[in-house]
Tab-separated table of C-alpha atoms in Angstrom:
chain	number	residue	atom	x	y	z
D	1	SER	CA	41.476	-0.821	51.046
D	2	GLN	CA	41.852	0.633	47.563
D	3	GLN	CA	44.326	3.431	46.954
D	4	GLY	CA	43.007	4.626	43.622
D	5	GLU	CA	39.537	5.712	42.674
D	6	GLU	CA	38.623	5.793	38.997
D	7	ASP	CA	36.100	8.095	37.440
D	8	PRO	CA	33.798	7.424	35.693
D	9	GLN	CA	32.832	3.916	36.762
D	10	ALA	CA	31.517	3.231	33.266
D	11	LEU	CA	31.946	4.847	29.881
D	12	SER	CA	30.175	4.115	26.625
D	13	ILE	CA	31.480	5.628	23.388
D	14	GLN	CA	31.465	4.999	19.672
D	15	GLU	CA	34.401	3.881	17.597
D	16	GLY	CA	36.640	6.757	16.637
D	17	GLU	CA	35.834	8.802	19.717
D	18	ASN	CA	38.299	9.480	22.494
D	19	ALA	CA	37.896	7.934	25.929
D	20	THR	CA	39.145	9.683	29.040
D	21	MET	CA	39.200	8.243	32.526
D	22	ASN	CA	40.612	9.649	35.719
D	23	CYS	CA	42.252	8.200	38.788
D	24	SER	CA	42.724	9.807	42.181
D	25	TYR	CA	44.882	8.405	44.951
D	26	LYS	CA	45.560	9.220	48.570
D	27	THR	CA	49.204	8.749	49.502
D	28	SER	CA	52.523	9.612	47.886
D	29	ILE	CA	53.656	7.283	45.134
D	30	ASN	CA	56.769	6.110	43.333
D	31	ASN	CA	54.884	5.415	40.127
D	32	LEU	CA	51.370	4.983	38.787
D	33	GLN	CA	50.371	2.345	36.278
D	34	TRP	CA	47.380	1.618	34.084
D	35	TYR	CA	46.151	-1.865	33.287
D	36	ARG	CA	43.460	-3.262	31.009
D	37	GLN	CA	41.319	-6.299	31.739
D	38	ASN	CA	39.197	-7.966	29.114
D	39	SER	CA	36.206	-9.898	30.365
D	40	GLY	CA	37.252	-13.166	31.955
D	41	ARG	CA	40.946	-12.524	31.463
D	42	GLY	CA	43.903	-11.380	33.486
D	43	LEU	CA	45.151	-7.816	33.704
D	44	VAL	CA	47.533	-6.509	31.101
D	45	HIS	CA	49.966	-3.686	31.765
D	46	LEU	CA	49.483	-0.645	29.525
D	47	ILE	CA	51.747	2.131	30.723
D	48	LEU	CA	53.749	3.300	33.723
D	49	ILE	CA	54.392	6.898	34.695
D	50	ARG	CA	56.891	7.792	37.394
D	51	SER	CA	56.285	10.401	40.058
D	52	ASN	CA	58.724	12.837	38.435
D	53	GLU	CA	56.984	12.613	35.046
D	54	ARG	CA	53.966	14.638	34.019
D	55	GLU	CA	52.928	13.068	30.734
D	56	LYS	CA	53.636	9.913	28.809
D	57	HIS	CA	52.517	8.493	25.477
D	58	SER	CA	52.323	4.983	24.121
D	59	GLY	CA	50.625	4.525	20.765
D	60	ARG	CA	47.037	5.723	21.167
D	61	LEU	CA	47.440	6.087	24.921
D	62	ARG	CA	48.249	9.287	26.740
D	63	VAL	CA	48.718	9.391	30.487
D	64	THR	CA	49.102	12.452	32.659
D	65	LEU	CA	50.094	12.663	36.298
D	66	ASP	CA	49.550	15.554	38.696
D	67	THR	CA	51.201	14.676	41.988
D	68	SER	CA	50.055	17.926	43.616
D	69	LYS	CA	46.450	16.869	43.034
D	70	LYS	CA	47.199	13.180	43.469
D	71	SER	CA	45.487	12.398	40.213
D	72	SER	CA	46.130	10.816	36.833
D	73	SER	CA	44.229	10.536	33.603
D	74	LEU	CA	44.274	7.998	30.789
D	75	LEU	CA	43.237	9.075	27.313
D	76	ILE	CA	42.582	6.546	24.572
D	77	THR	CA	42.407	8.274	21.213
D	78	ALA	CA	40.479	7.037	18.178
D	79	SER	CA	38.932	4.177	20.154
D	80	ARG	CA	38.192	0.806	18.583
D	81	ALA	CA	35.747	-1.936	19.491
D	82	ALA	CA	38.754	-3.955	20.671
D	83	ASP	CA	39.363	-1.315	23.365
D	84	THR	CA	36.232	-2.548	25.162
D	85	ALA	CA	37.533	-3.600	28.581
D	86	SER	CA	37.913	-2.493	32.167
D	87	TYR	CA	40.768	-0.115	32.891
D	88	PHE	CA	42.468	0.068	36.264
D	89	CYS	CA	44.952	2.479	37.733
D	90	ALA	CA	47.426	1.127	40.246
D	91	THR	CA	49.843	2.944	42.515
D	92	ASP	CA	53.235	1.795	43.687
D	93	ALA	CA	54.355	3.570	46.829
D	94	ASN	CA	57.839	2.146	47.193
D	95	SER	CA	58.903	0.611	43.849
D	96	TRP	CA	58.745	-2.897	45.278
D	97	GLY	CA	55.924	-3.701	42.917
D	98	LYS	CA	53.295	-3.877	45.626
D	99	LEU	CA	50.440	-2.260	43.717
D	100	GLN	CA	47.181	-0.936	45.079
D	101	PHE	CA	44.466	-1.015	42.434
D	102	GLY	CA	41.458	1.207	41.967
D	103	ALA	CA	37.944	-0.026	41.288
D	104	GLY	CA	38.280	0.369	37.530
D	105	THR	CA	36.448	2.060	34.678
D	106	GLN	CA	34.398	-0.158	32.404
D	107	VAL	CA	34.676	1.079	28.826
D	108	VAL	CA	32.364	-0.071	26.044
D	109	VAL	CA	33.195	0.953	22.480
D	110	THR	CA	30.409	0.348	19.997
D	111	PRO	CA	31.088	0.007	16.251
L	1	ASP	CA	57.569	-17.130	25.778
L	2	ALA	CA	55.165	-18.467	28.411
L	3	GLY	CA	53.460	-16.003	30.707
L	4	VAL	CA	52.290	-16.582	34.254
L	5	ILE	CA	50.514	-19.908	34.400
L	6	GLN	CA	47.748	-20.569	36.888
L	7	SER	CA	45.787	-23.697	37.623
L	8	PRO	CA	43.047	-24.629	37.851
L	9	ARG	CA	41.208	-22.038	35.754
L	10	HIS	CA	37.917	-22.953	37.363
L	11	GLU	CA	37.181	-24.686	40.638
L	12	VAL	CA	33.817	-25.460	42.156
L	13	THR	CA	33.865	-26.934	45.622
L	14	GLU	CA	31.698	-27.315	48.667
L	15	MET	CA	32.024	-25.371	51.857
L	16	GLY	CA	34.557	-26.915	54.191
L	17	GLN	CA	36.719	-28.409	51.474
L	18	GLU	CA	40.375	-27.576	50.982
L	19	VAL	CA	41.282	-25.594	47.892
L	20	THR	CA	44.764	-25.293	46.431
L	21	LEU	CA	45.540	-22.806	43.681
L	22	ARG	CA	48.815	-23.001	41.820
L	23	CYS	CA	51.009	-20.515	40.029
L	24	LYS	CA	54.104	-20.683	37.878
L	25	PRO	CA	55.674	-17.240	37.481
L	26	ILE	CA	57.623	-16.023	34.497
L	27	SER	CA	61.143	-17.381	34.477
L	28	GLY	CA	63.618	-14.807	35.801
L	29	HIS	CA	61.047	-12.901	37.809
L	30	ASN	CA	61.816	-12.725	41.511
L	31	SER	CA	58.604	-11.214	42.890
L	32	LEU	CA	55.267	-12.993	43.036
L	33	PHE	CA	51.918	-11.613	44.074
L	34	TRP	CA	48.555	-13.170	44.866
L	35	TYR	CA	45.495	-10.967	44.299
L	36	ARG	CA	41.810	-11.649	44.797
L	37	GLN	CA	39.138	-9.963	42.667
L	38	THR	CA	35.472	-9.648	43.577
L	39	MET	CA	32.743	-7.301	42.425
L	40	MET	CA	32.301	-5.941	45.934
L	41	ARG	CA	35.937	-5.385	46.925
L	42	GLY	CA	37.737	-5.128	43.601
L	43	LEU	CA	41.360	-6.256	43.453
L	44	GLU	CA	42.915	-7.011	46.822
L	45	LEU	CA	46.558	-7.892	47.372
L	46	LEU	CA	46.707	-10.972	49.554
L	47	ILE	CA	50.419	-11.650	49.826
L	48	TYR	CA	53.644	-11.080	47.985
L	49	PHE	CA	56.974	-12.840	47.875
L	50	ASN	CA	60.389	-11.574	46.941
L	51	ASN	CA	63.071	-14.161	46.176
L	52	ASN	CA	60.698	-16.847	47.504
L	53	VAL	CA	60.366	-15.128	50.906
L	54	PRO	CA	56.978	-13.767	52.015
L	55	ILE	CA	57.411	-10.030	52.424
L	56	ASP	CA	53.912	-8.860	53.231
L	57	ASP	CA	50.968	-11.089	54.074
L	58	SER	CA	48.864	-8.395	55.699
L	59	GLY	CA	46.207	-8.849	53.049
L	60	MET	CA	45.563	-12.496	53.847
L	61	PRO	CA	41.993	-12.475	55.156
L	62	GLU	CA	42.403	-14.970	57.975
L	63	ASP	CA	44.209	-18.076	59.100
L	64	ARG	CA	42.241	-20.213	56.690
L	65	PHE	CA	44.446	-18.779	53.943
L	66	SER	CA	48.065	-19.767	53.514
L	67	ALA	CA	50.579	-19.308	50.719
L	68	LYS	CA	53.913	-20.898	49.987
L	69	MET	CA	56.670	-20.443	47.485
L	70	PRO	CA	59.008	-23.442	47.792
L	71	ASN	CA	61.100	-22.368	44.815
L	72	ALA	CA	61.381	-19.621	42.225
L	73	SER	CA	59.096	-21.359	39.768
L	74	PHE	CA	56.136	-22.386	41.880
L	75	SER	CA	53.703	-20.966	44.407
L	76	THR	CA	50.501	-22.177	46.005
L	77	LEU	CA	47.608	-20.458	47.709
L	78	LYS	CA	45.620	-22.733	49.977
L	79	ILE	CA	42.248	-22.177	51.606
L	80	GLN	CA	41.283	-24.610	54.333
L	81	PRO	CA	38.431	-24.838	55.087
L	82	SER	CA	36.787	-22.927	52.265
L	83	GLU	CA	33.668	-20.809	52.761
L	84	PRO	CA	31.161	-19.338	50.262
L	85	ARG	CA	32.551	-15.851	50.874
L	86	ASP	CA	35.875	-17.017	49.456
L	87	SER	CA	34.263	-17.219	46.024
L	88	ALA	CA	36.296	-14.925	43.775
L	89	VAL	CA	38.828	-14.854	40.987
L	90	TYR	CA	42.337	-15.336	42.324
L	91	PHE	CA	45.180	-13.891	40.293
L	92	CYS	CA	48.855	-14.595	40.466
L	93	ALA	CA	51.252	-12.003	39.090
L	94	SER	CA	55.010	-11.814	38.825
L	95	SER	CA	57.619	-9.150	38.205
L	96	PHE	CA	61.314	-8.464	38.485
L	97	THR	CA	62.345	-6.340	41.448
L	98	GLY	CA	65.930	-5.221	41.950
L	99	THR	CA	67.771	-5.640	45.254
L	100	SER	CA	67.171	-2.037	46.253
L	101	GLY	CA	63.587	-2.058	45.154
L	102	GLY	CA	64.041	-0.899	41.615
L	103	GLY	CA	62.733	-2.893	38.711
L	104	THR	CA	60.583	-2.630	35.655
L	105	GLY	CA	57.609	-2.001	37.913
L	106	GLU	CA	54.995	-3.729	35.793
L	107	LEU	CA	53.219	-6.842	36.894
L	108	PHE	CA	52.491	-9.753	34.591
L	109	PHE	CA	49.232	-11.440	35.484
L	110	GLY	CA	48.025	-14.948	34.903
L	111	GLU	CA	44.546	-15.620	33.582
L	112	GLY	CA	43.214	-16.269	37.058
L	113	SER	CA	41.535	-19.105	38.936
L	114	ARG	CA	37.794	-18.653	39.345
L	115	LEU	CA	36.739	-20.239	42.634
L	116	THR	CA	33.146	-20.980	43.529
L	117	VAL	CA	32.415	-22.317	47.000
L	118	LEU	CA	28.911	-23.700	47.380
């Protein structure tokens, strides 16, 4: 069963716009991670936020975590066509690296 | 620096045949994970190894599936006999996990093996 649920399932935006996607999970976590998957490729790690952190930045990415609401959000600022991909949140309950992935948000960025 | 290497990238086989998927993790990583991805079920963790020992195989669908890790640089996932419902993309991922569970946390994925069972 999947731990995380992403919202929306799909997102279509134009280059330069911001893209925001949300993830909700059910049980307590050690950390939450976001991954990107381009069509036909493997998943690539984007960013990790620990349970005692509330916000984290990496380049054009901003992640927030609200453990009281069991939710996280990923913001991609100034999107580019190359950001077109599926984005997955994944939760790690015990820091052993056993991740439970959500269903993903499919993002399409049009030039 | 080579990433996680999986083979074959594509496999088409007939129902009842044995399928073996292979994975070479990143050198120095001590945890290895096999995931399966389908449109209907998303990404499912099948099994994971730590220091070559299977830690959790609760995600293995049934006895037709087996996985081995004979050494730190090689793992196999075998399906025997294969069925059409096994059609999916199978991913191998590796990471470094410390002795008390701490580590970098991130998984490094291979490009996947796309299996089609006719």
